[in-house]
Amino acid sequence: METYQVNQNGYYGEFGGAYIPEILHRCVEELRINYRKVIDDPNFQQEFHQLLKDYVGRPSPLYLAKRLSELYGCKIYLKREDLNHTGAHKINNAIGQILLAKRMGKSRIIAETGAGQHGVATATVCALMNLECVVYMGKTDVERQHANVQKMEMLGARVVPVTSGNMTLKDATNEAIRDWCCHPADTYYVIGSTVGPHPYPDMVARLQSVISQEIKQQLLEKEGRDYPDYLMACVGGGSNAAGTIYHYLDDLRVKIVLAEAGGLGITTGKSAATIHLGRKGVIHGSKTLVIQNEDGQIEEPYSISAGLDYPGIGPMHANLAKTRRAQILAINDDEALEAAFLLTRLEGIIPALESAHALGALPKMKFKPDDVVVLTVSGRGDKDMDTYIKYKNQH
């Protein structure tokens, strides 16, 4: 039977691996050797789950969205990651990796962030655990996600605006990797998504898999069976999607639908739909699909959502697309914005712009009346209010 999990060399099918400069070889190797030992240790698990329960507020609810279900003619449950402490799924991974960093004797934490949610989560856990924290963030994102920058600074992190490239997530990641090269001994790099060299994609997926673990238990209570017909999530680097589908990867009864950022449209040159537009390449230490020109230079992606404008994609998702295990839809800016307002009016839930891309996929689906759909609302929309209000005023 085909498995969609990672193999021992860090590959999902032909995607993944660790393509790294010599100077980082020791750091990444140290991590690879230790991460499973630490994560699988009962003491780690106990501390991790205790914090998820008492600090993050898990399990996050699985909410039957009645009016949304009526509209689309099926049963739609929303997995409410927006209700976590710090407002998104990112905190699950930040707690896990920083507990790991402490066990590995690291005293300084660095991170990259796009929308700022991973940065806020990392700064939050560093405050909790009394660790130095530096967050790299593209200058463009610093401007459009100002509230999150203020939160990180209040939490004691140093936010470094990055002015190379188009000053977004890719560029912030480049800077974080440079920092790590210069301070390999005491520094731990917390990657926020299922990207980067092995073991990061697998480690982030495992830490986020608490989402699908809860979905199984919650569906059993609500539906008398532990699997849905459809799982839906937005995908940029792919961590909330990986967490949502993790325990269902090899369960072929479950259809997986992932929404990537179409931007202004996949033919416009202003898009971040990596699976639609990308070709095989290496980005940030991983072999995956990358938006690139004929010469293999990485193209600048575009999305209205700061959390989805990444020119690569996690290797897990590249493999799911290639093997057709997942259906990938490109959702344009205006479709996502419309979907955000629709959810807000129908259910009183203001989603993050990222999550709105998953909601934007609903009208493209053909559901049957008895279909059970679980869609992950990966974050809340507080950080996107400026964008929402601007859109509302224009329409």
mmCIF file of N, CA and C in Angstrom, residues 20-26:
data_model
loop_
_atom_site.group_PDB
_atom_site.id
_atom_site.type_symbol
_atom_site.label_atom_id
_atom_site.label_comp_id
_atom_site.label_asym_id
_atom_site.label_seq_id
_atom_site.Cartn_x
_atom_site.Cartn_y
_atom_site.Cartn_z
ATOM 1 N N ILE A 20 21.421 21.600 2.472
ATOM 2 C CA ILE A 20 21.828 22.675 3.383
ATOM 3 C C ILE A 20 23.309 22.989 3.229
ATOM 4 N N PRO A 21 23.701 24.241 3.562
ATOM 5 C CA PRO A 21 25.124 24.578 3.535
ATOM 6 C C PRO A 21 25.872 23.780 4.602
ATOM 7 N N GLU A 22 27.120 23.498 4.310
ATOM 8 C CA GLU A 22 27.983 22.711 5.203
ATOM 9 C C GLU A 22 27.925 23.223 6.644
ATOM 10 N N ILE A 23 27.901 24.557 6.791
ATOM 11 C CA ILE A 23 27.968 25.163 8.128
ATOM 12 C C ILE A 23 26.763 24.763 8.998
ATOM 13 N N LEU A 24 25.630 24.426 8.347
ATOM 14 C CA LEU A 24 24.443 24.049 9.124
ATOM 15 C C LEU A 24 24.302 22.545 9.295
ATOM 16 N N HIS A 25 25.214 21.806 8.680
ATOM 17 C CA HIS A 25 25.048 20.358 8.682
ATOM 18 C C HIS A 25 24.942 19.800 10.093
ATOM 19 N N ARG A 26 25.816 20.310 10.981
ATOM 20 C CA ARG A 26 25.811 19.785 12.352
ATOM 21 C C ARG A 26 24.494 20.074 13.079
#
